[in-house]
Tab-separated table of C-alpha atoms and ligand atoms in Angstrom:
chain	number	residue	atom	x	y	z
A	163	UNK	CA	82.011	100.224	129.800
A	164	UNK	CA	80.688	101.396	126.571
A	165	UNK	CA	77.712	103.668	126.769
A	166	UNK	CA	79.377	107.216	126.638
A	167	UNK	CA	81.408	106.197	123.322
A	168	UNK	CA	80.525	107.354	120.196
A	169	UNK	CA	79.221	104.767	117.731
A	170	UNK	CA	79.188	104.382	114.258
A	171	UNK	CA	75.523	104.557	113.226
A	172	UNK	CA	74.310	101.453	111.871
A	173	UNK	CA	75.895	98.614	110.092
A	174	UNK	CA	76.738	100.590	106.672
A	175	UNK	CA	78.445	103.243	108.481
A	176	UNK	CA	80.679	100.338	110.657
A	177	UNK	CA	81.417	98.095	107.254
A	178	UNK	CA	82.365	101.535	105.344
A	179	UNK	CA	84.565	103.065	108.603
A	180	UNK	CA	86.432	99.468	108.783
A	181	UNK	CA	86.847	99.024	104.949
A	182	UNK	CA	88.073	102.857	104.849
A	183	UNK	CA	90.904	101.477	106.877
A	184	UNK	CA	91.475	98.410	105.398
A	185	UNK	CA	91.563	99.331	101.899
A	186	UNK	CA	94.679	100.790	101.116
A	187	UNK	CA	98.153	100.476	99.754
A	188	UNK	CA	98.080	97.165	100.614
A	189	UNK	CA	95.578	96.116	98.394
A	190	UNK	CA	96.557	97.869	95.226
A	191	UNK	CA	100.339	98.117	95.863
A	192	UNK	CA	101.345	95.417	98.207
A	193	UNK	CA	99.463	92.399	96.918
A	194	UNK	CA	100.135	92.582	93.380
A	195	UNK	CA	104.117	92.625	94.017
A	196	UNK	CA	103.488	89.696	96.624
A	197	UNK	CA	101.084	87.501	94.427
A	198	UNK	CA	103.886	88.167	91.168
A	199	UNK	CA	106.592	87.303	94.078
A	200	UNK	CA	105.263	84.186	95.306
A	201	UNK	CA	103.865	82.162	92.370
A	202	UNK	CA	101.019	83.457	91.592
A	203	UNK	CA	98.030	81.136	91.515
A	204	UNK	CA	99.794	79.342	94.420
A	205	UNK	CA	99.939	82.738	96.579
A	206	UNK	CA	96.844	83.688	95.556
A	207	UNK	CA	94.742	80.129	96.916
A	208	UNK	CA	96.923	80.431	99.852
A	209	UNK	CA	95.930	83.620	100.925
A	210	UNK	CA	92.184	82.768	100.439
A	211	UNK	CA	91.947	79.832	102.414
A	212	UNK	CA	93.964	82.112	105.355
A	213	UNK	CA	91.543	84.712	104.614
A	214	UNK	CA	88.517	82.839	105.239
A	215	UNK	CA	89.839	80.466	108.116
A	216	UNK	CA	92.432	83.033	110.018
A	217	UNK	CA	91.312	85.775	108.795
A	218	UNK	CA	87.999	85.624	109.665
A	219	UNK	CA	88.333	84.389	113.063
A	220	UNK	CA	90.687	87.313	114.024
A	221	UNK	CA	89.002	89.830	112.502
A	222	UNK	CA	85.847	88.507	114.414
A	223	UNK	CA	87.683	88.238	117.439
A	224	UNK	CA	89.189	91.627	117.787
A	225	UNK	CA	86.216	93.435	116.689
A	226	UNK	CA	84.146	91.509	119.491
A	227	UNK	CA	87.000	92.430	122.132
A	228	UNK	CA	86.489	95.827	121.399
A	229	UNK	CA	82.632	95.608	121.118
A	230	UNK	CA	82.644	93.987	124.509
A	231	UNK	CA	85.187	96.399	126.521
A	232	UNK	CA	84.563	99.502	124.402
A	233	UNK	CA	88.224	100.433	124.661
A	234	UNK	CA	91.143	99.969	122.471
A	235	UNK	CA	93.822	97.703	122.287
A	236	UNK	CA	95.878	98.572	125.545
A	237	UNK	CA	92.647	99.106	127.728
A	238	UNK	CA	90.745	96.370	126.104
A	239	UNK	CA	93.560	93.517	126.962
A	240	UNK	CA	93.956	94.962	130.557
A	241	UNK	CA	90.093	95.276	131.062
A	242	UNK	CA	89.886	91.467	129.991
A	243	UNK	CA	92.758	90.166	131.963
A	244	UNK	CA	95.781	92.655	133.423
A	245	UNK	CA	98.518	89.962	133.025
A	246	UNK	CA	97.618	90.322	129.240
A	247	UNK	CA	97.981	94.253	128.846
A	248	UNK	CA	101.235	93.282	127.220
A	249	UNK	CA	99.419	92.118	123.947
A	250	UNK	CA	97.803	95.402	123.339
A	251	UNK	CA	101.760	96.795	124.163
A	252	UNK	CA	102.766	94.763	121.083
A	253	UNK	CA	99.835	95.562	119.053
A	254	UNK	CA	100.430	99.165	119.686
A	255	UNK	CA	104.139	99.304	117.848
A	256	UNK	CA	103.090	98.022	114.700
A	257	UNK	CA	101.172	100.800	113.618
A	258	UNK	CA	104.229	102.887	114.337
A	259	UNK	CA	106.574	101.050	112.530
A	260	UNK	CA	104.524	100.881	109.497
A	261	UNK	CA	103.216	104.498	109.753
A	262	UNK	CA	106.749	105.688	108.561
A	263	UNK	CA	107.060	103.558	105.464
A	264	UNK	CA	103.558	103.728	104.725
A	265	UNK	CA	104.096	107.570	104.365
A	266	UNK	CA	107.135	107.074	102.258
A	267	UNK	CA	105.147	104.712	99.314
A	268	UNK	CA	102.125	107.352	99.431
A	269	UNK	CA	104.716	109.776	98.628
A	270	UNK	CA	105.707	107.404	95.784
A	271	UNK	CA	102.155	107.453	95.070
A	272	UNK	CA	101.905	111.926	94.902
A	273	UNK	CA	105.015	111.613	92.852
A	274	UNK	CA	103.041	109.380	90.013
A	275	UNK	CA	99.692	111.528	90.340
A	276	UNK	CA	102.182	114.507	90.167
A	277	UNK	CA	103.833	112.770	87.060
A	278	UNK	CA	100.663	111.880	85.345
A	279	UNK	CA	98.802	115.415	86.012
A	280	UNK	CA	102.165	117.295	84.355
A	281	UNK	CA	101.832	114.994	81.249
A	282	UNK	CA	104.852	113.076	81.511
A	283	UNK	CA	103.228	109.268	81.384
A	284	UNK	CA	105.465	108.861	78.566
A	285	UNK	CA	108.741	109.253	80.354
A	286	UNK	CA	107.154	107.236	83.170
A	287	UNK	CA	106.515	104.605	81.293
A	288	UNK	CA	110.626	104.157	80.372
A	289	UNK	CA	112.537	101.313	82.053
A	290	UNK	CA	114.007	102.994	84.771
A	291	UNK	CA	111.657	106.007	85.404
A	292	UNK	CA	111.094	104.220	88.762
A	293	UNK	CA	114.358	102.766	89.999
A	294	UNK	CA	115.673	106.176	89.292
A	295	UNK	CA	113.429	108.547	90.934
A	296	UNK	CA	113.729	106.346	94.522
A	297	UNK	CA	117.260	106.241	94.263
A	298	UNK	CA	117.607	110.214	94.356
A	299	UNK	CA	118.439	111.703	97.423
A	300	UNK	CA	115.816	114.425	98.067
A	301	UNK	CA	112.970	114.274	95.593
A	302	UNK	CA	111.244	111.118	97.107
A	303	UNK	CA	111.708	112.658	100.355
A	304	UNK	CA	110.167	115.875	99.494
A	305	UNK	CA	106.812	113.792	97.803
A	306	UNK	CA	107.124	111.509	101.377
A	307	UNK	CA	107.035	115.241	103.305
A	308	UNK	CA	104.183	116.010	101.275
A	309	UNK	CA	102.034	112.974	101.646
A	310	UNK	CA	102.925	112.887	105.660
A	311	UNK	CA	102.090	116.443	105.923
A	312	UNK	CA	98.692	115.658	104.157
A	313	UNK	CA	97.791	113.102	106.508
A	314	UNK	CA	99.019	115.279	109.412
A	315	UNK	CA	97.246	118.145	108.409
A	316	UNK	CA	93.729	116.022	108.466
A	317	UNK	CA	95.008	114.511	111.960
A	318	UNK	CA	95.706	117.714	113.017
A	319	UNK	CA	92.767	119.837	112.043
A	320	UNK	CA	90.719	116.747	112.985
A	321	UNK	CA	88.969	116.923	109.931
A	322	UNK	CA	88.630	112.675	109.388
A	323	UNK	CA	85.256	112.916	108.779
A	324	UNK	CA	85.408	115.261	105.754
A	325	UNK	CA	88.178	112.763	104.111
A	326	UNK	CA	85.822	109.751	104.670
A	327	UNK	CA	82.723	111.657	102.919
A	328	UNK	CA	84.643	111.994	99.869
A	329	UNK	CA	86.509	108.798	100.225
A	330	UNK	CA	82.810	106.906	100.030
A	331	UNK	CA	82.209	108.174	97.097
A	332	UNK	CA	86.396	107.547	95.552
A	333	UNK	CA	86.259	104.243	96.556
A	334	UNK	CA	83.551	102.560	94.469
A	335	UNK	CA	84.970	104.399	91.209
A	336	UNK	CA	88.489	103.146	92.359
A	337	UNK	CA	86.684	99.800	92.024
A	338	UNK	CA	85.398	100.450	88.950
A	339	UNK	CA	88.458	102.396	87.017
A	340	UNK	CA	90.579	99.200	87.953
A	341	UNK	CA	87.839	97.000	86.551
A	342	UNK	CA	88.294	98.402	84.043
A	343	UNK	CA	92.029	98.811	83.554
A	344	UNK	CA	92.290	94.818	84.328
A	345	UNK	CA	89.669	94.058	81.785
A	346	UNK	CA	92.227	96.260	79.608
A	347	UNK	CA	95.285	94.539	80.699
A	348	UNK	CA	94.188	91.115	80.067
A	349	UNK	CA	93.557	91.529	76.443
A	350	UNK	CA	97.145	92.952	75.918
A	351	UNK	CA	98.918	90.665	73.468
A	352	UNK	CA	100.753	88.554	75.993
A	353	UNK	CA	99.217	89.170	79.121
A	354	UNK	CA	97.158	85.754	78.869
A	355	UNK	CA	99.990	83.828	79.938
A	356	UNK	CA	99.888	85.954	83.434
A	357	UNK	CA	96.496	85.823	83.552
A	358	UNK	CA	97.329	82.002	83.743
A	359	UNK	CA	99.834	82.645	86.601
A	360	UNK	CA	97.483	84.628	88.464
A	361	UNK	CA	95.096	82.451	88.471
A	362	UNK	CA	96.138	78.822	88.326
A	363	UNK	CA	98.213	77.369	91.608
A	364	UNK	CA	101.094	75.641	90.564
A	365	UNK	CA	102.207	73.881	93.806
A	366	UNK	CA	105.901	73.779	92.939
A	367	UNK	CA	106.354	77.428	94.165
A	368	UNK	CA	104.951	76.466	97.279
A	369	UNK	CA	106.917	76.903	100.154
A	370	UNK	CA	106.674	78.305	103.766
A	371	UNK	CA	107.558	81.453	102.506
A	372	UNK	CA	104.362	81.576	100.171
A	373	UNK	CA	102.129	80.983	103.426
A	374	UNK	CA	104.091	83.704	105.509
A	375	UNK	CA	104.089	85.805	103.107
A	376	UNK	CA	100.180	85.360	102.093
A	377	UNK	CA	99.659	85.529	106.086
A	378	UNK	CA	101.644	88.894	106.657
A	379	UNK	CA	99.257	90.473	103.827
A	380	UNK	CA	96.280	89.136	105.096
A	381	UNK	CA	97.048	90.959	108.646
A	382	UNK	CA	98.576	93.938	106.752
A	383	UNK	CA	95.349	94.542	104.037
A	384	UNK	CA	92.781	93.675	106.958
A	385	UNK	CA	94.163	95.843	109.748
A	386	UNK	CA	94.442	92.988	111.971
A	387	UNK	CA	97.211	92.100	114.395
A	388	UNK	CA	97.790	96.177	115.337
A	389	UNK	CA	94.411	96.523	117.457
A	390	UNK	CA	92.975	98.476	114.667
A	391	UNK	CA	89.938	96.574	114.557
A	392	UNK	CA	89.396	96.477	118.713
A	393	UNK	CA	89.326	100.283	118.608
A	394	UNK	CA	86.802	99.994	115.492
A	395	UNK	CA	84.851	97.472	117.330
A	396	UNK	CA	84.850	100.044	120.561
A	397	UNK	CA	82.484	102.273	118.526
A	398	UNK	CA	80.300	99.392	117.024
A	399	UNK	CA	76.768	99.646	118.623
A	400	UNK	CA	75.462	96.402	120.073
A	401	UNK	CA	72.623	95.900	118.038
A	402	UNK	CA	75.081	95.592	114.819
A	403	UNK	CA	75.828	92.257	113.408
A	404	UNK	CA	79.836	91.127	113.970
A	405	UNK	CA	79.583	87.810	112.062
A	406	UNK	CA	78.023	89.490	108.638
A	407	UNK	CA	79.946	92.735	109.178
A	408	UNK	CA	83.533	90.879	109.108
A	409	UNK	CA	82.584	88.897	105.826
A	410	UNK	CA	81.376	92.188	104.309
A	411	UNK	CA	84.639	93.842	105.170
A	412	UNK	CA	86.466	90.763	104.444
A	413	UNK	CA	84.740	90.490	100.814
A	414	UNK	CA	85.434	93.883	99.712
A	415	UNK	CA	89.234	94.102	100.872
A	416	UNK	CA	90.018	90.839	99.265
A	417	UNK	CA	87.620	92.122	95.945
A	418	UNK	CA	90.040	95.236	95.706
A	419	UNK	CA	93.332	92.860	96.251
A	420	UNK	CA	92.238	90.605	93.448
A	421	UNK	CA	91.123	93.100	90.789
A	422	UNK	CA	94.578	94.716	91.529
A	423	UNK	CA	96.610	91.776	91.069
A	424	UNK	CA	94.723	91.219	87.632
A	425	UNK	CA	95.487	94.706	86.568
A	426	UNK	CA	99.355	94.336	87.526
A	427	UNK	CA	100.468	90.741	87.165
A	428	UNK	CA	99.317	89.601	83.695
A	429	UNK	CA	100.797	93.503	82.798
A	430	UNK	CA	104.203	92.151	83.939
A	431	UNK	CA	104.342	89.358	81.287
A	432	UNK	CA	103.058	91.496	78.528
A	433	UNK	CA	105.790	94.294	79.014
A	434	UNK	CA	108.756	92.118	80.139
A	435	UNK	CA	109.258	90.192	76.976
A	436	UNK	CA	109.840	87.263	79.216
A	437	UNK	CA	112.215	88.548	81.223
A	438	UNK	CA	112.150	86.184	84.426
A	439	UNK	CA	113.323	88.747	86.878
A	440	UNK	CA	110.214	90.758	85.788
A	441	UNK	CA	108.226	89.351	88.614
A	442	UNK	CA	110.512	89.683	91.313
A	443	UNK	CA	110.542	93.651	91.042
A	444	UNK	CA	109.292	93.769	94.996
A	445	UNK	CA	107.941	97.225	95.532
A	446	UNK	CA	108.370	99.065	92.788
A	447	UNK	CA	105.949	96.989	90.522
A	448	UNK	CA	102.958	98.344	90.501
A	449	UNK	CA	105.045	101.969	89.564
A	450	UNK	CA	106.848	100.290	87.183
A	451	UNK	CA	103.870	98.164	85.080
A	452	UNK	CA	101.178	100.645	85.292
A	453	UNK	CA	102.373	103.833	83.627
A	454	UNK	CA	103.101	101.220	80.704
A	455	UNK	CA	99.492	100.124	80.614
A	456	UNK	CA	98.178	103.540	80.655
A	457	UNK	CA	100.469	104.318	78.014
A	458	UNK	CA	99.116	102.024	75.774
A	459	UNK	CA	95.600	102.937	76.473
A	460	UNK	CA	93.769	105.106	74.715
A	461	UNK	CA	93.432	108.238	77.022
A	462	UNK	CA	96.148	107.029	79.151
A	463	UNK	CA	97.004	110.104	80.732
A	464	UNK	CA	93.230	111.097	81.678
A	465	UNK	CA	92.990	107.111	83.159
A	466	UNK	CA	96.544	107.250	84.915
A	467	UNK	CA	95.860	110.684	86.437
A	468	UNK	CA	92.276	109.458	87.910
A	469	UNK	CA	93.916	106.245	88.930
A	470	UNK	CA	96.593	107.624	91.112
A	471	UNK	CA	94.285	110.186	92.457
A	472	UNK	CA	92.057	107.555	93.641
A	473	UNK	CA	95.019	105.371	94.808
A	474	UNK	CA	96.257	108.617	96.674
A	475	UNK	CA	92.869	108.855	98.388
A	476	UNK	CA	92.838	105.425	99.358
A	477	UNK	CA	96.249	105.579	100.785
A	478	UNK	CA	95.308	108.700	102.993
A	479	UNK	CA	92.356	107.317	104.684
A	480	UNK	CA	94.567	104.578	105.583
A	481	UNK	CA	97.562	106.746	106.617
A	482	UNK	CA	95.357	108.931	108.412
A	483	UNK	CA	93.943	106.277	110.386
A	484	UNK	CA	97.398	105.200	110.970
A	485	UNK	CA	98.531	108.236	112.433
A	486	UNK	CA	95.083	108.675	114.400
A	487	UNK	CA	95.617	105.421	116.293
A	488	UNK	CA	99.254	106.419	117.062
A	489	UNK	CA	98.567	109.940	118.295
A	490	UNK	CA	95.564	108.522	120.610
A	491	UNK	CA	97.732	105.581	122.045
A	492	UNK	CA	100.475	108.083	122.910
A	493	UNK	CA	97.860	110.654	123.942
A	494	UNK	CA	96.063	107.828	126.408
A	495	UNK	CA	99.856	106.676	128.228
A	496	UNK	CA	101.432	109.764	128.219
A	497	UNK	CA	98.463	112.060	128.433
A	498	UNK	CA	100.255	115.120	126.355
A	499	UNK	CA	98.140	117.282	124.295
A	500	UNK	CA	97.004	116.418	120.821
A	501	UNK	CA	99.126	118.942	119.338
A	502	UNK	CA	102.220	118.081	121.420
A	503	UNK	CA	101.372	114.477	120.803
A	504	UNK	CA	101.134	114.859	116.716
A	505	UNK	CA	104.645	116.820	116.473
A	506	UNK	CA	106.218	113.413	118.534
A	507	UNK	CA	104.365	111.512	115.820
A	508	UNK	CA	105.712	113.230	113.187
A	509	UNK	CA	109.139	113.461	114.486
A	510	UNK	CA	108.974	109.466	114.301
A	511	UNK	CA	107.460	109.627	111.001
A	512	UNK	CA	110.681	111.541	109.915
A	513	UNK	CA	113.107	109.706	111.850
A	514	UNK	CA	112.016	106.095	110.454
A	515	UNK	CA	110.689	107.389	107.200
A	516	UNK	CA	114.032	109.543	105.928
A	517	UNK	CA	116.080	105.720	106.119
A	518	UNK	CA	113.504	104.128	104.359
A	519	UNK	CA	113.667	106.490	101.622
A	520	UNK	CA	117.301	106.906	101.185
A	521	UNK	CA	117.854	103.407	101.521
A	522	UNK	CA	116.574	103.114	98.003
A	523	UNK	CA	119.593	105.379	96.374
A	524	UNK	CA	121.956	106.801	98.767
A	525	UNK	CA	121.707	104.151	101.478
A	526	UNK	CA	121.603	101.406	99.648
A	527	UNK	CA	124.761	99.937	100.883
A	528	UNK	CA	123.384	99.387	104.079
A	529	UNK	CA	121.743	96.372	104.945
A	530	UNK	CA	120.095	95.074	108.188
A	531	UNK	CA	119.473	91.099	108.060
A	532	UNK	CA	120.101	91.316	103.846
A	533	UNK	CA	117.203	94.113	103.424
A	534	UNK	CA	117.398	97.390	103.044
A	535	UNK	CA	115.764	99.829	105.551
A	536	UNK	CA	111.799	99.928	104.139
A	537	UNK	CA	112.087	96.126	103.485
A	538	UNK	CA	113.206	95.800	106.586
A	539	UNK	CA	110.510	97.583	108.300
A	540	UNK	CA	108.259	95.920	106.230
A	541	UNK	CA	109.256	92.822	107.581
A	542	UNK	CA	109.455	93.369	111.018
A	543	UNK	CA	106.165	94.403	111.513
A	544	UNK	CA	104.334	92.179	108.717
A	545	UNK	CA	106.389	88.572	109.038
A	546	UNK	CA	107.518	89.096	112.637
A	547	UNK	CA	105.444	91.401	115.241
A	548	UNK	CA	102.244	90.815	113.545
A	549	UNK	CA	102.349	86.807	113.377
A	550	UNK	CA	103.156	87.287	117.319
A	551	UNK	CA	100.251	89.554	117.847
A	552	UNK	CA	98.142	87.031	116.231
A	553	UNK	CA	99.406	84.335	117.782
A	554	UNK	CA	98.761	85.586	121.548
A	555	UNK	CA	95.743	87.190	120.539
A	556	UNK	CA	94.770	83.614	119.565
A	557	UNK	CA	96.167	81.801	122.767
A	558	UNK	CA	94.280	84.607	124.876
A	559	UNK	CA	91.103	84.146	123.338
A	560	UNK	CA	91.318	80.580	122.695
A	561	UNK	CA	92.595	79.366	126.655
A	562	UNK	CA	92.202	82.617	128.873
A	563	UNK	CA	89.404	84.440	127.580
A	564	UNK	CA	87.414	81.559	125.618
A	565	UNK	CA	85.639	81.739	122.444
A	566	UNK	CA	82.551	81.298	123.841
A	567	UNK	CA	82.854	84.225	125.440
A	568	UNK	CA	82.826	86.382	122.301
A	569	UNK	CA	80.559	84.034	120.570
A	570	UNK	CA	77.688	85.232	122.994
A	571	UNK	CA	79.061	89.182	122.296
A	572	UNK	CA	78.341	88.606	118.764
A	573	UNK	CA	74.386	86.743	119.777
A	574	UNK	CA	73.688	89.434	122.006
A	575	UNK	CA	69.889	90.839	120.708
A	576	UNK	CA	68.914	87.368	119.574
A	577	UNK	CA	71.520	87.558	116.704
A	578	UNK	CA	72.713	84.403	114.956
A	579	UNK	CA	76.339	83.155	114.584
A	580	UNK	CA	76.833	80.595	111.933
A	581	UNK	CA	80.492	80.029	112.148
A	582	UNK	CA	80.674	79.411	115.899
A	583	UNK	CA	82.640	75.598	115.712
A	584	UNK	CA	85.076	77.587	112.501
A	585	UNK	CA	85.797	80.463	115.327
A	586	UNK	CA	86.355	77.824	117.973
A	587	UNK	CA	88.382	75.484	116.188
A	588	UNK	CA	90.756	77.955	114.296
A	589	UNK	CA	91.285	80.322	116.657
A	590	UNK	CA	92.528	77.354	119.382
A	591	UNK	CA	94.084	74.993	117.213
A	592	UNK	CA	94.650	75.759	113.665
A	593	UNK	CA	95.824	79.427	113.371
A	594	UNK	CA	98.156	79.227	116.860
A	595	UNK	CA	100.033	76.140	115.634
A	596	UNK	CA	100.110	77.161	111.849
A	597	UNK	CA	101.335	80.910	112.959
A	598	UNK	CA	103.890	79.528	115.169
A	599	UNK	CA	105.425	76.850	112.988
A	600	UNK	CA	105.306	79.237	109.990
A	601	UNK	CA	106.875	82.052	111.916
A	602	UNK	CA	109.816	80.061	113.162
A	603	UNK	CA	110.933	78.622	110.158
A	604	UNK	CA	110.625	81.338	108.293
A	605	UNK	CA	112.572	83.694	110.654
A	606	UNK	CA	115.108	80.647	110.679
A	607	UNK	CA	115.487	80.780	106.630
A	608	UNK	CA	115.723	84.761	106.669
A	609	UNK	CA	118.244	84.356	109.350
A	610	UNK	CA	120.345	82.003	106.445
A	611	UNK	CA	120.089	79.117	109.507
A	612	UNK	CA	117.802	76.637	107.396
A	613	UNK	CA	116.904	76.099	103.943
A	614	UNK	CA	113.295	75.484	102.931
B	903	LIG	N1	94.938	97.811	105.657
B	903	LIG	C1	95.900	99.432	104.948
B	903	LIG	C2	96.216	98.495	103.530
B	903	LIG	O1	96.297	97.570	103.338
B	903	LIG	O2	96.608	99.434	103.034
B	903	LIG	C3	97.320	99.107	105.862
B	903	LIG	C4	96.956	100.068	107.236
B	903	LIG	C5	95.819	101.076	107.360
B	903	LIG	C6	96.933	99.321	108.365
B	903	LIG	C7	95.520	101.406	108.433
B	903	LIG	C8	96.455	100.072	109.695
B	903	LIG	C9	95.609	100.881	109.841
B	903	LIG	F1	95.349	101.630	110.814
């Protein structure tokens, strides 16, 4: 099936491309604010345990499904078993929900880049700067359009390859710069307490919500449960080792998230003056905290400019891969031409992105199950749809397709698969049972039916 599909050259090419999609705002913006909110060390611990179990099993399954069939999500599930094509459809919904609000956050990053370039760091480091910015009716929308236009331009012109090349240089620079910022942050007076909060698990903070948040974050960050890794797998050559590729992507992705947490969470302690609400800032945390860090650093403006341009790139490579996915799903289905399809996807982004942006200000009074639009789209995709897709994928692989089929896919050309047992046990028993339990309890909690 896969003979005519163009492939990544070699293992490094595959790992870098998949990591380019995986590393994005999820690592740098989303992970730190969730870690801050859900108890620091306990969140980190739960996340790491999930990464080496659920994360490994699911990423392995998705890449192997893609490589075995040579197809993207919908076609792949259909090829394996017609009755389960619906899992491919459900998975395809996720990037459509994520992309619009991803571009809204991408717009915030672009704004902060602009702010630092124009030398307004001191203003950006003041207390209400971020909340005032996102509450404005027009400015965040302008930046959302800028980010969306950049993404769409790359997709429409088909110049992803060029962007990928640039990002291969930018990514290592981002890692080095983040490490420097993290080390600096740790030594700001008052940050020590934050380092402890981030690194030592406090079990009194543990709840079903901790696990759900960590699980949703894992899927989001590693681009799982949304068909993306199936597509990437479909481009993987048969002589590349799936298992070790998965390990490398996971280490890379988790490493960057970990450093981002270290860069932001201790700084919250250093600059909040002991305000307990500071940890609960949610999506704004990075934008509120980092300008304060940069302002306190020698050469802070330059470092801020460098940081935001690098994050902008990481965000762009991810939003491009999201838009690319959405466009190709619609194109495959409706057989429209590429430009018309891109136009439709742009409309979708504007339709869902505008309320996500306005919900922070003018429309802040509108709430859906207690959340503003952006939080709601984030919740529906990460905490509802993705766990459902992950659960169905586990059940499908565990009981319909059988884990052995995918293990054999990985063992082609005499390649070893070390974690066969782990993969089989997680995909058949541990993951589906845990995902179902967590999903049900947490939805009941959000709807106010039970209190955990
Ligand atoms: N994994 C990306 C992140 O952590 O920011 C988000 C993402 C990018 C999801 C691309 C899906 C995707 F296709």
